[in-house]
Tab-separated table of C-alpha atoms in Angstrom:
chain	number	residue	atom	x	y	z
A	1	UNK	CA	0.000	0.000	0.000
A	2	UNK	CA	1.123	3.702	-0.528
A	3	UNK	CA	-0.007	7.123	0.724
A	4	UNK	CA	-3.256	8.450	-1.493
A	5	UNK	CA	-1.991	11.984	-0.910
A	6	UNK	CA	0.826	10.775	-3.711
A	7	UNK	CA	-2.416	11.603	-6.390
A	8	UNK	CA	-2.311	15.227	-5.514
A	9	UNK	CA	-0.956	17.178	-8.281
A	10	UNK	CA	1.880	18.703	-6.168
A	11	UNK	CA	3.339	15.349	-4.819
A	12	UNK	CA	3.214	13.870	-8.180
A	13	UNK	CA	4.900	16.737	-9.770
A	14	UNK	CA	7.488	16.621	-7.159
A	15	UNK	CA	7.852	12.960	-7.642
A	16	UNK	CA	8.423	13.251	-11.040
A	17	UNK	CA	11.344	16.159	-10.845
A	18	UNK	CA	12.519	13.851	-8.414
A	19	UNK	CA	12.858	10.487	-10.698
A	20	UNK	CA	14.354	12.770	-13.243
A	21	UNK	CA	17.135	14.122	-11.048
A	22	UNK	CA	17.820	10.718	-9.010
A	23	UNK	CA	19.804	9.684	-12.710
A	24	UNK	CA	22.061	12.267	-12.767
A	25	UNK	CA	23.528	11.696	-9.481
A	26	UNK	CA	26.421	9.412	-8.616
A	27	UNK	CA	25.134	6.999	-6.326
A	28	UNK	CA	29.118	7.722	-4.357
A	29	UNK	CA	27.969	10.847	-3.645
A	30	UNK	CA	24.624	10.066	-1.923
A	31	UNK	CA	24.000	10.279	1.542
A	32	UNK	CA	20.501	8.621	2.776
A	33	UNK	CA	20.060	10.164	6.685
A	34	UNK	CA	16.942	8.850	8.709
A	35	UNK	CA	16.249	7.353	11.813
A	36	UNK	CA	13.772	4.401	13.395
A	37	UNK	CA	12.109	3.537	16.538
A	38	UNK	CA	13.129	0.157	18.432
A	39	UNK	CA	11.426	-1.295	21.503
A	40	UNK	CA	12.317	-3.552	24.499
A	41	UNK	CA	9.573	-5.547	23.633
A	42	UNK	CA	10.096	-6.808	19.899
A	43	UNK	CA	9.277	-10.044	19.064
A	44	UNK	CA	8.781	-11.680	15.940
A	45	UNK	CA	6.216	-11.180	13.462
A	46	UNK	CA	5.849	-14.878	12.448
A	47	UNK	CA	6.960	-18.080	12.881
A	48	UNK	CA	6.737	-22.131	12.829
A	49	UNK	CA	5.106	-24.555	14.702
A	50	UNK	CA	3.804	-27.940	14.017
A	51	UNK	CA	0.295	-27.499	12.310
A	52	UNK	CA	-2.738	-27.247	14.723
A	53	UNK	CA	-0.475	-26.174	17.565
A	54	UNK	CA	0.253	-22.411	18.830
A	55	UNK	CA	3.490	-20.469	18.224
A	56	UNK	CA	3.880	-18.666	22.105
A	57	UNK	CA	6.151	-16.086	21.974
A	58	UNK	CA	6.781	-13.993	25.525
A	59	UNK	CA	7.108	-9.996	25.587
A	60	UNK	CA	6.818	-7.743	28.105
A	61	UNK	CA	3.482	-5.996	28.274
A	62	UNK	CA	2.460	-2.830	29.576
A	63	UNK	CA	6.920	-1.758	30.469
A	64	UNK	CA	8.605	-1.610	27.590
A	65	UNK	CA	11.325	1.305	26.473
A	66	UNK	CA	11.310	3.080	23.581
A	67	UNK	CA	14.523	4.231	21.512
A	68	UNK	CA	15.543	5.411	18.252
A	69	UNK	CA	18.274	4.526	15.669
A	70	UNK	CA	20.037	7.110	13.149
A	71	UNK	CA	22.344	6.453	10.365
A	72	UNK	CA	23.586	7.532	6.941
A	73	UNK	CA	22.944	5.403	4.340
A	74	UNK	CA	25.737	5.156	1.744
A	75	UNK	CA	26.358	3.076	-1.982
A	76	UNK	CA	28.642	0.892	0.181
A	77	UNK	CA	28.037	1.378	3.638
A	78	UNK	CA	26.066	2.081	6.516
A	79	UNK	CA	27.795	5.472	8.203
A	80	UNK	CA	27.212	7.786	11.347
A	81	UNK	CA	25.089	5.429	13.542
A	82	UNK	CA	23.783	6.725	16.411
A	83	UNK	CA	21.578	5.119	19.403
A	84	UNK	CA	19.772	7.226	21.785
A	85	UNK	CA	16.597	6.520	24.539
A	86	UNK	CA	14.224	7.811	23.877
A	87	UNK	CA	12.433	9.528	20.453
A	88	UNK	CA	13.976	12.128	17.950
A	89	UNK	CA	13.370	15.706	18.499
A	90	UNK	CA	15.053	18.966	17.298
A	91	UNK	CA	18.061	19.070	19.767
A	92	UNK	CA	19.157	15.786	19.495
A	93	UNK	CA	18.411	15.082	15.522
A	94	UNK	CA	20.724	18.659	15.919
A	95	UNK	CA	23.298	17.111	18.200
A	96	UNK	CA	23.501	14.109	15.741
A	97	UNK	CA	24.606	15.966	12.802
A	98	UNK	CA	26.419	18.053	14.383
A	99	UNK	CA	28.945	15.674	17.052
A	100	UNK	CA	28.080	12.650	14.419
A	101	UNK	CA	27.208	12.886	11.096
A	102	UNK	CA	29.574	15.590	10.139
A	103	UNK	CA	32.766	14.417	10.780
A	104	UNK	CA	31.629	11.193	8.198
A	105	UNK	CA	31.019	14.288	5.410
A	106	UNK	CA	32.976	15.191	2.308
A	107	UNK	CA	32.722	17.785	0.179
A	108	UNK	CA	30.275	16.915	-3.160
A	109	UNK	CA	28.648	14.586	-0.850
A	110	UNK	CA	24.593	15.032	-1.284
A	111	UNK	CA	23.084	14.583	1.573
A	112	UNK	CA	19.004	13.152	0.841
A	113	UNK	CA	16.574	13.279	3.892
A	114	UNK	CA	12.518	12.876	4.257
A	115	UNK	CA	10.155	15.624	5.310
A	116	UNK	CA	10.713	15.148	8.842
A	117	UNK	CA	10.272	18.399	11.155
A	118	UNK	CA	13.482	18.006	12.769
A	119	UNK	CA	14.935	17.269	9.784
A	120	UNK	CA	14.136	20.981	8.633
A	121	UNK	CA	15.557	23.228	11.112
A	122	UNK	CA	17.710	26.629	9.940
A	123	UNK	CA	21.063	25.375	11.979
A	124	UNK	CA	20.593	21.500	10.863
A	125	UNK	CA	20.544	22.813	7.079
A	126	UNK	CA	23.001	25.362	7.735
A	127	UNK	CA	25.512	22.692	9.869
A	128	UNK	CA	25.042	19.980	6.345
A	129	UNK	CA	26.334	22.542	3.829
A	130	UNK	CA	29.079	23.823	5.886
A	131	UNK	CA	30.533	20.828	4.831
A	132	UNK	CA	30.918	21.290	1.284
A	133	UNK	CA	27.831	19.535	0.881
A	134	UNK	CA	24.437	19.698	-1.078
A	135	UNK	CA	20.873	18.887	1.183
A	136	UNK	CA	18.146	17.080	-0.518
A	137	UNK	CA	14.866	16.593	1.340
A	138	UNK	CA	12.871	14.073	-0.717
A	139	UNK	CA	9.294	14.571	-1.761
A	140	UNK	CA	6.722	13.971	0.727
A	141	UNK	CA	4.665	10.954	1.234
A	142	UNK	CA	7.886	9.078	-0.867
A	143	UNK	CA	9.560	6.384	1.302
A	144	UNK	CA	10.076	4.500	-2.006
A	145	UNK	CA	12.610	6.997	-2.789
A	146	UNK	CA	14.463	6.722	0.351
A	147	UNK	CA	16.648	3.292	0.316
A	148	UNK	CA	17.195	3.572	4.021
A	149	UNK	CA	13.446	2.452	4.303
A	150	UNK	CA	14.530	-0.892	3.040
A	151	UNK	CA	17.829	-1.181	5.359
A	152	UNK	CA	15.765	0.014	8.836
A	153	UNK	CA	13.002	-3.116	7.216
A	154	UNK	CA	15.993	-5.448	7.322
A	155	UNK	CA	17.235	-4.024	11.135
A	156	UNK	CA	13.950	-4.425	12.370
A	157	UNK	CA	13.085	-7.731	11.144
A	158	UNK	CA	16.796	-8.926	13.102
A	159	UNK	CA	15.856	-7.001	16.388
A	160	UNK	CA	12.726	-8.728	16.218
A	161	UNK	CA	14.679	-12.164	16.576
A	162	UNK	CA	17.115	-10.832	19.204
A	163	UNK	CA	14.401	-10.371	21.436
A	164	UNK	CA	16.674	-7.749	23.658
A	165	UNK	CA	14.435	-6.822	26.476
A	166	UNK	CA	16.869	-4.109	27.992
A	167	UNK	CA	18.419	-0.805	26.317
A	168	UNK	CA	21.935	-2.318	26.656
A	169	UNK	CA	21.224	-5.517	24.660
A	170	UNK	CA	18.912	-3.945	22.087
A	171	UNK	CA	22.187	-1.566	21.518
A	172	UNK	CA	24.465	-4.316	21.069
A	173	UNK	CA	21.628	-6.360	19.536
A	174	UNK	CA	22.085	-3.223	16.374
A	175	UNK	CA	25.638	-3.370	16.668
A	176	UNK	CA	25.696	-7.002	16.001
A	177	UNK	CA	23.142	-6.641	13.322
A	178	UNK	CA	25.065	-3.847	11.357
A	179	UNK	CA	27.854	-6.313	10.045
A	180	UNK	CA	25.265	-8.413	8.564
A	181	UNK	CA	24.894	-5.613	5.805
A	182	UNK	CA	27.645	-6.075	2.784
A	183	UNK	CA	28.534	-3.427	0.458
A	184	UNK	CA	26.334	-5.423	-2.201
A	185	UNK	CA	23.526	-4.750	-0.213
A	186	UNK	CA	23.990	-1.363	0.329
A	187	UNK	CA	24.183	-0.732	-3.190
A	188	UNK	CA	21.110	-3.350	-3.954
A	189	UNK	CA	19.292	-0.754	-1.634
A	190	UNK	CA	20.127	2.308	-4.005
A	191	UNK	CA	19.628	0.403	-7.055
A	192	UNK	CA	15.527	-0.714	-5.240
A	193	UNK	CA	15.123	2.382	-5.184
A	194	UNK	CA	16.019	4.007	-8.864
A	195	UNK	CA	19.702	5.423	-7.801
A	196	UNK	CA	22.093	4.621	-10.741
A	197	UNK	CA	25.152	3.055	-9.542
């Protein structure tokens, strides 16, 4: 399923410009920065058991934490990960570029991020280009566009199995998890997505 509000004459136009200009860049240069929740109690989705018989699966209910994952999303790479309690807001999406994100930054790098709020703020846009960078926020109601979408699927779907109950293990649980993307994949995520390699 995907967002009816992509019918409305101004996403669509946007999404077109959009399709037109994602060929013209060099998939080295791209830089896909988002972030996702995680919780303490994550289980899996699905699983096997012999037919006629329940799959039981334990999680905490009703005290569960709540934290959220950034990262850069490169053609080869997963860069600037970050792992804080709690959700995103202004000051610390802020604090993540900033102490982060920009020391991972080189110039003709072109930096691609969603809609986001926090994403949007004066000294967030103004910290980006002081890098030598471009900034790219991506049309709205277009997660298609952003590969990240399919890594954080991947991340999920692996936390899920961990089953880390505590903040400590579901950070090493994501530390763990991030060798298990390959450059290949990285670039399979770009190429998903309509980024020219």
């Amino acid at each position: 399923m995907v967002a009816g509000e992509r019918d409305r004459p101004d996403v669509a136009r946007r999404r077109a410009q959009w399709t037109k200009y994602q060929g013209r860049v060099e998939a080295e240069r791209l830089v896909f920065i988002d972030e996702t929740w995680t919780r303490t109690d994550m289980a899996p989705l699905r699983g096997w058991a012999p037919r006629g018989q329940r799959l039981p699966a334990k999680v905490p209910h009703g005290r569960w934490k709540t934290m959220t994952f950034l990262a850069a999303l490169r053609h080869d790479r997963i860069d600037a990960p970050w792992f804080i309690e709690g959700p995103i807001d202004g000051a610390s999406f802020r604090a993540y570029v900033e102490k982060v994100l920009l020391p991972t930054l080189r110039p003709g790098d072109v930096v691609v991020m969603d809609n986001l709020g926090s994403h949007k703020g004066k000294v967030v846009r103004q910290l980006i280009r002081s890098a030598g960078t471009k900034l790219f926020f991506l049309p709205k109601y277009s997660p298609d566009l952003n590969p990240i979408e399919q890594l954080f699927a991947k991340l999920k779907h692996l936390l899920r199995k961990a089953a880390a109950r505590t903040v400590d293990t579901v950070c090493t649980a994501i530390a763990e998890v991030l060798d298990a993307f390959t450059p290949e994949e990285c670039a399979n995520y770009l190429r998903n997505s309509g980024y020219r390699s």
